[in-house]
């Protein structure tokens, strides 16, 4: 068992040009902790923050300042946790901070550069590297990816889904068993046998996360994402399995609504925007308090899921992400305060070991056989599960004599054999039932006879029969008592036998029960079905759904222009170049490797040649010299060693390149996907706007562009809308006649005057949108070519 407090780190996001000096300082001298001092500028301190203190000091395990790189962050924070997880302990790393402070960047990574990959891909790489090196155990790895939005859980790894909304993904629900262990129903656990498969799953999840997000539901800032790596290991032949899991958590933005009421309020009174973070804070406070018996985990889904990772059996690490500039000073201080409370929690991590039930069954079967053998030795008879025909006949005879015997003390002795005792009972029951039926028959017979025969004679007969019946009843009662006695005797005998020879079986049985009980806490996630993963990245559910898989011509042309103008096209281009370089490098390395391999083969050939020559010499003219070490051969061997070394270095480099190339390819897919999504949003908004304003007839001179379009397409490079000017309704008298509400300033794009053909709309919204986009795209292209005015 490892007992330790939660480790808390801070990471400050680079602020670039906006950076103001003197707001914070980092002091690394106070080993083993570092401290962060945040100074509130005077103008702010006098204003809305309104408390007396002007500087705050917070202690962290380590503080990563603005220039800290992803590999350093991984090495310090995630590697130790990953090591623990490989050793069989559970681990959790969660990033906490306001939106935009770098949580996703730290946990998943940036989408542009390979070196920007975050904790998840690096941890996967590290874990699979380690697993490959350890051949002493058999490992299995699964991953799951859960998003919690508005108290609902969604499975981001569902391979079948065609969803474009989060709500279309399978809903994950929480179930609690009688031991208060949490199980997640509908969360798939996907097997990943190597780094590549695991990375593909991560990208699938990230893509689903991205597709599900629309400008309306800002899921990424309001939702929590939990990527979990499940590892189980077993030594070959052993029945003990170790299971561990590593949660990598990207929490929702921690920003609060500041109460700026009368006289101002202290920072702590501000309220969370996200209620579940408020519950997380309550859990943290409860955990940090000594002697608290009730921890309010159940208040939210996220605290329920992380229950055993926050205050239980887990190595927990928190990264407080900070974006410390003047505007965010109160949020940064809130984040640090939260971190200080988290640092007070003590956790106890224990190894999660359990016994494989299959191997347990084999062991128990063996034990049963041994006990049977022992029993056979004691009784002198071989026990089978069924009585033989001969034994059955013997028993029937015994019962018959027993029943016939009028002596109430006569015993029915079948020996200490449960099978025989059971048989006797069954047989007696049959006899009893039989006699009841015949009694009834007798009775009815008697009634009919009564009618015909003389009453007196009948009465006498009845008396006789009653006596007989009474006698029979008596007999049966005695018999049952006897049987009871016999049964008890037999049980006692069996018990003694067991106590003497099978004391161990009871111990083992109770262990089995315990083991069965203890299995459930570690396998928290119900394995829906560990299916092989089929990469399904190349899907475009939105486009294929709405247009039946085809883009109309206008749409295609508009997309081409959109693509050229999109900011991400630079990233795509950059990555393409980089990929080209990497491919070239890989090709070069491949060729080099071949050369070196040939060289090594050649050198080996030379050595063999040398051997043959020397052997021939030894036969023709034997000399002392030939028995000594051959300096030429030594030299050749050294050369081979050298070549092998360089082969290994190049091989490793090539392997690294392969991973990088795959990562880059996935990054490109992701950026392309984003581009298509952005285009789809823009396209559908255009269509909606046109539907709302059907009277609008396109005049290429003035095209109305709506504010929400500008908002949702902020990433578009400015030159595609370089002519966009903001015109307030007062400045533009025409704007008043416009159907758009006058309180909502309309943005207009002024395009150069050109052939002013007006295109009447067809009334079919899809067709209209296509026509308009087509014209717009053409205008853009013409403009680019300098033909717009002609
Ligand atoms: P959050 O997930 O906390 O809302 P993000 O991780 O999305 O924030 O970060 C916001 C932006 O800042 C992203 O564009 C990201 O690439 C960038 N960013 C964050 N942290 C860093 C960093 N340490 N270095 C470089 N860029 C960063
Ligand atoms: Mg984020």
mmCIF file with all atom_site columns, N, CA, C and O in Angstrom, residues 554-578:
data_model
loop_
_atom_site.group_PDB
_atom_site.id
_atom_site.type_symbol
_atom_site.label_atom_id
_atom_site.label_alt_id
_atom_site.label_comp_id
_atom_site.label_asym_id
_atom_site.label_entity_id
_atom_site.label_seq_id
_atom_site.pdbx_PDB_ins_code
_atom_site.Cartn_x
_atom_site.Cartn_y
_atom_site.Cartn_z
_atom_site.occupancy
_atom_site.B_iso_or_equiv
_atom_site.pdbx_formal_charge
_atom_site.auth_seq_id
_atom_site.auth_comp_id
_atom_site.auth_asym_id
_atom_site.auth_atom_id
_atom_site.pdbx_PDB_model_num
ATOM 1   N N  . UNK A 1 554 ? -22.252 23.607 -57.009 1.00 0.00 ? 554 UNK A N  1
ATOM 2   C CA . UNK A 1 554 ? -22.077 24.911 -56.367 1.00 0.00 ? 554 UNK A CA 1
ATOM 3   C C  . UNK A 1 554 ? -21.415 24.745 -55.018 1.00 0.00 ? 554 UNK A C  1
ATOM 4   O O  . UNK A 1 554 ? -20.484 25.479 -54.673 1.00 0.00 ? 554 UNK A O  1
ATOM 5   N N  . UNK A 1 555 ? -21.883 23.781 -54.330 1.00 0.00 ? 555 UNK A N  1
ATOM 6   C CA . UNK A 1 555 ? -21.360 23.503 -53.004 1.00 0.00 ? 555 UNK A CA 1
ATOM 7   C C  . UNK A 1 555 ? -19.874 23.167 -53.092 1.00 0.00 ? 555 UNK A C  1
ATOM 8   O O  . UNK A 1 555 ? -19.050 23.656 -52.330 1.00 0.00 ? 555 UNK A O  1
ATOM 9   N N  . UNK A 1 556 ? -19.551 22.320 -54.087 1.00 0.00 ? 556 UNK A N  1
ATOM 10  C CA . UNK A 1 556 ? -18.156 21.928 -54.251 1.00 0.00 ? 556 UNK A CA 1
ATOM 11  C C  . UNK A 1 556 ? -17.267 23.133 -54.525 1.00 0.00 ? 556 UNK A C  1
ATOM 12  O O  . UNK A 1 556 ? -16.208 23.289 -53.931 1.00 0.00 ? 556 UNK A O  1
ATOM 13  N N  . UNK A 1 557 ? -17.755 23.985 -55.407 1.00 0.00 ? 557 UNK A N  1
ATOM 14  C CA . UNK A 1 557 ? -16.945 25.154 -55.765 1.00 0.00 ? 557 UNK A CA 1
ATOM 15  C C  . UNK A 1 557 ? -16.766 26.065 -54.555 1.00 0.00 ? 557 UNK A C  1
ATOM 16  O O  . UNK A 1 557 ? -15.676 26.551 -54.279 1.00 0.00 ? 557 UNK A O  1
ATOM 17  N N  . UNK A 1 558 ? -17.870 26.253 -53.823 1.00 0.00 ? 558 UNK A N  1
ATOM 18  C CA . UNK A 1 558 ? -17.798 27.082 -52.624 1.00 0.00 ? 558 UNK A CA 1
ATOM 19  C C  . UNK A 1 558 ? -16.822 26.484 -51.633 1.00 0.00 ? 558 UNK A C  1
ATOM 20  O O  . UNK A 1 558 ? -16.053 27.191 -50.997 1.00 0.00 ? 558 UNK A O  1
ATOM 21  N N  . UNK A 1 559 ? -16.821 25.181 -51.552 1.00 0.00 ? 559 UNK A N  1
ATOM 22  C CA . UNK A 1 559 ? -15.930 24.513 -50.616 1.00 0.00 ? 559 UNK A CA 1
ATOM 23  C C  . UNK A 1 559 ? -14.469 24.748 -51.003 1.00 0.00 ? 559 UNK A C  1
ATOM 24  O O  . UNK A 1 559 ? -13.608 24.986 -50.158 1.00 0.00 ? 559 UNK A O  1
ATOM 25  N N  . UNK A 1 560 ? -14.206 24.704 -52.331 1.00 0.00 ? 560 UNK A N  1
ATOM 26  C CA . UNK A 1 560 ? -12.839 24.930 -52.787 1.00 0.00 ? 560 UNK A CA 1
ATOM 27  C C  . UNK A 1 560 ? -12.339 26.292 -52.327 1.00 0.00 ? 560 UNK A C  1
ATOM 28  O O  . UNK A 1 560 ? -11.239 26.438 -51.812 1.00 0.00 ? 560 UNK A O  1
ATOM 29  N N  . UNK A 1 561 ? -13.185 27.307 -52.503 1.00 0.00 ? 561 UNK A N  1
ATOM 30  C CA . UNK A 1 561 ? -12.797 28.659 -52.118 1.00 0.00 ? 561 UNK A CA 1
ATOM 31  C C  . UNK A 1 561 ? -12.642 28.743 -50.609 1.00 0.00 ? 561 UNK A C  1
ATOM 32  O O  . UNK A 1 561 ? -11.658 29.262 -50.093 1.00 0.00 ? 561 UNK A O  1
ATOM 33  N N  . UNK A 1 562 ? -13.611 28.209 -49.935 1.00 0.00 ? 562 UNK A N  1
ATOM 34  C CA . UNK A 1 562 ? -13.600 28.210 -48.467 1.00 0.00 ? 562 UNK A CA 1
ATOM 35  C C  . UNK A 1 562 ? -12.290 27.612 -47.957 1.00 0.00 ? 562 UNK A C  1
ATOM 36  O O  . UNK A 1 562 ? -11.637 28.123 -47.072 1.00 0.00 ? 562 UNK A O  1
ATOM 37  N N  . UNK A 1 563 ? -11.920 26.502 -48.600 1.00 0.00 ? 563 UNK A N  1
ATOM 38  C CA . UNK A 1 563 ? -10.723 25.785 -48.203 1.00 0.00 ? 563 UNK A CA 1
ATOM 39  C C  . UNK A 1 563 ? -9.490  26.664 -48.363 1.00 0.00 ? 563 UNK A C  1
ATOM 40  O O  . UNK A 1 563 ? -8.649  26.749 -47.482 1.00 0.00 ? 563 UNK A O  1
ATOM 41  N N  . UNK A 1 564 ? -9.426  27.351 -49.535 1.00 0.00 ? 564 UNK A N  1
ATOM 42  C CA . UNK A 1 564 ? -8.253  28.188 -49.793 1.00 0.00 ? 564 UNK A CA 1
ATOM 43  C C  . UNK A 1 564 ? -8.117  29.287 -48.760 1.00 0.00 ? 564 UNK A C  1
ATOM 44  O O  . UNK A 1 564 ? -7.024  29.678 -48.381 1.00 0.00 ? 564 UNK A O  1
ATOM 45  N N  . UNK A 1 565 ? -9.264  29.800 -48.331 1.00 0.00 ? 565 UNK A N  1
ATOM 46  C CA . UNK A 1 565 ? -9.232  30.948 -47.435 1.00 0.00 ? 565 UNK A CA 1
ATOM 47  C C  . UNK A 1 565 ? -9.123  30.555 -45.976 1.00 0.00 ? 565 UNK A C  1
ATOM 48  O O  . UNK A 1 565 ? -8.898  31.396 -45.111 1.00 0.00 ? 565 UNK A O  1
ATOM 49  N N  . UNK A 1 566 ? -9.341  29.311 -45.685 1.00 0.00 ? 566 UNK A N  1
ATOM 50  C CA . UNK A 1 566 ? -9.371  28.875 -44.285 1.00 0.00 ? 566 UNK A CA 1
ATOM 51  C C  . UNK A 1 566 ? -7.962  28.919 -43.683 1.00 0.00 ? 566 UNK A C  1
ATOM 52  O O  . UNK A 1 566 ? -6.994  28.519 -44.308 1.00 0.00 ? 566 UNK A O  1
ATOM 53  N N  . UNK A 1 567 ? -7.894  29.376 -42.429 1.00 0.00 ? 567 UNK A N  1
ATOM 54  C CA . UNK A 1 567 ? -6.599  29.504 -41.751 1.00 0.00 ? 567 UNK A CA 1
ATOM 55  C C  . UNK A 1 567 ? -5.907  28.158 -41.625 1.00 0.00 ? 567 UNK A C  1
ATOM 56  O O  . UNK A 1 567 ? -4.696  28.058 -41.722 1.00 0.00 ? 567 UNK A O  1
ATOM 57  N N  . UNK A 1 568 ? -6.707  27.098 -41.473 1.00 0.00 ? 568 UNK A N  1
ATOM 58  C CA . UNK A 1 568 ? -6.123  25.783 -41.272 1.00 0.00 ? 568 UNK A CA 1
ATOM 59  C C  . UNK A 1 568 ? -5.424  25.245 -42.508 1.00 0.00 ? 568 UNK A C  1
ATOM 60  O O  . UNK A 1 568 ? -4.659  24.306 -42.428 1.00 0.00 ? 568 UNK A O  1
ATOM 61  N N  . UNK A 1 569 ? -5.724  25.849 -43.678 1.00 0.00 ? 569 UNK A N  1
ATOM 62  C CA . UNK A 1 569 ? -5.081  25.319 -44.871 1.00 0.00 ? 569 UNK A CA 1
ATOM 63  C C  . UNK A 1 569 ? -3.568  25.503 -44.782 1.00 0.00 ? 569 UNK A C  1
ATOM 64  O O  . UNK A 1 569 ? -2.808  24.738 -45.352 1.00 0.00 ? 569 UNK A O  1
ATOM 65  N N  . UNK A 1 570 ? -3.147  26.517 -44.003 1.00 0.00 ? 570 UNK A N  1
ATOM 66  C CA . UNK A 1 570 ? -1.702  26.716 -43.814 1.00 0.00 ? 570 UNK A CA 1
ATOM 67  C C  . UNK A 1 570 ? -1.135  25.543 -43.032 1.00 0.00 ? 570 UNK A C  1
ATOM 68  O O  . UNK A 1 570 ? -0.109  24.965 -43.382 1.00 0.00 ? 570 UNK A O  1
ATOM 69  N N  . UNK A 1 571 ? -1.883  25.170 -41.986 1.00 0.00 ? 571 UNK A N  1
ATOM 70  C CA . UNK A 1 571 ? -1.449  24.014 -41.185 1.00 0.00 ? 571 UNK A CA 1
ATOM 71  C C  . UNK A 1 571 ? -1.361  22.771 -42.057 1.00 0.00 ? 571 UNK A C  1
ATOM 72  O O  . UNK A 1 571 ? -0.400  22.018 -41.998 1.00 0.00 ? 571 UNK A O  1
ATOM 73  N N  . UNK A 1 572 ? -2.396  22.582 -42.891 1.00 0.00 ? 572 UNK A N  1
ATOM 74  C CA . UNK A 1 572 ? -2.404  21.393 -43.750 1.00 0.00 ? 572 UNK A CA 1
ATOM 75  C C  . UNK A 1 572 ? -1.188  21.414 -44.655 1.00 0.00 ? 572 UNK A C  1
ATOM 76  O O  . UNK A 1 572 ? -0.467  20.430 -44.783 1.00 0.00 ? 572 UNK A O  1
ATOM 77  N N  . UNK A 1 573 ? -0.942  22.594 -45.223 1.00 0.00 ? 573 UNK A N  1
ATOM 78  C CA . UNK A 1 573 ? 0.190   22.735 -46.155 1.00 0.00 ? 573 UNK A CA 1
ATOM 79  C C  . UNK A 1 573 ? 1.496   22.453 -45.420 1.00 0.00 ? 573 UNK A C  1
ATOM 80  O O  . UNK A 1 573 ? 2.330   21.690 -45.910 1.00 0.00 ? 573 UNK A O  1
ATOM 81  N N  . UNK A 1 574 ? 1.626   23.085 -44.215 1.00 0.00 ? 574 UNK A N  1
ATOM 82  C CA . UNK A 1 574 ? 2.848   22.879 -43.417 1.00 0.00 ? 574 UNK A CA 1
ATOM 83  C C  . UNK A 1 574 ? 3.058   21.407 -43.141 1.00 0.00 ? 574 UNK A C  1
ATOM 84  O O  . UNK A 1 574 ? 4.152   20.866 -43.332 1.00 0.00 ? 574 UNK A O  1
ATOM 85  N N  . UNK A 1 575 ? 1.982   20.781 -42.680 1.00 0.00 ? 575 UNK A N  1
ATOM 86  C CA . UNK A 1 575 ? 2.096   19.372 -42.320 1.00 0.00 ? 575 UNK A CA 1
ATOM 87  C C  . UNK A 1 575 ? 2.402   18.518 -43.540 1.00 0.00 ? 575 UNK A C  1
ATOM 88  O O  . UNK A 1 575 ? 3.121   17.529 -43.452 1.00 0.00 ? 575 UNK A O  1
ATOM 89  N N  . UNK A 1 576 ? 1.832   18.916 -44.695 1.00 0.00 ? 576 UNK A N  1
ATOM 90  C CA . UNK A 1 576 ? 2.103   18.173 -45.933 1.00 0.00 ? 576 UNK A CA 1
ATOM 91  C C  . UNK A 1 576 ? 3.592   18.219 -46.229 1.00 0.00 ? 576 UNK A C  1
ATOM 92  O O  . UNK A 1 576 ? 4.222   17.213 -46.537 1.00 0.00 ? 576 UNK A O  1
ATOM 93  N N  . UNK A 1 577 ? 4.148   19.437 -46.116 1.00 0.00 ? 577 UNK A N  1
ATOM 94  C CA . UNK A 1 577 ? 5.581   19.610 -46.378 1.00 0.00 ? 577 UNK A CA 1
ATOM 95  C C  . UNK A 1 577 ? 6.386   18.735 -45.435 1.00 0.00 ? 577 UNK A C  1
ATOM 96  O O  . UNK A 1 577 ? 7.316   18.043 -45.831 1.00 0.00 ? 577 UNK A O  1
ATOM 97  N N  . UNK A 1 578 ? 5.984   18.825 -44.138 1.00 0.00 ? 578 UNK A N  1
ATOM 98  C CA . UNK A 1 578 ? 6.704   18.086 -43.105 1.00 0.00 ? 578 UNK A CA 1
ATOM 99  C C  . UNK A 1 578 ? 6.626   16.588 -43.390 1.00 0.00 ? 578 UNK A C  1
ATOM 100 O O  . UNK A 1 578 ? 7.626   15.875 -43.322 1.00 0.00 ? 578 UNK A O  1
#
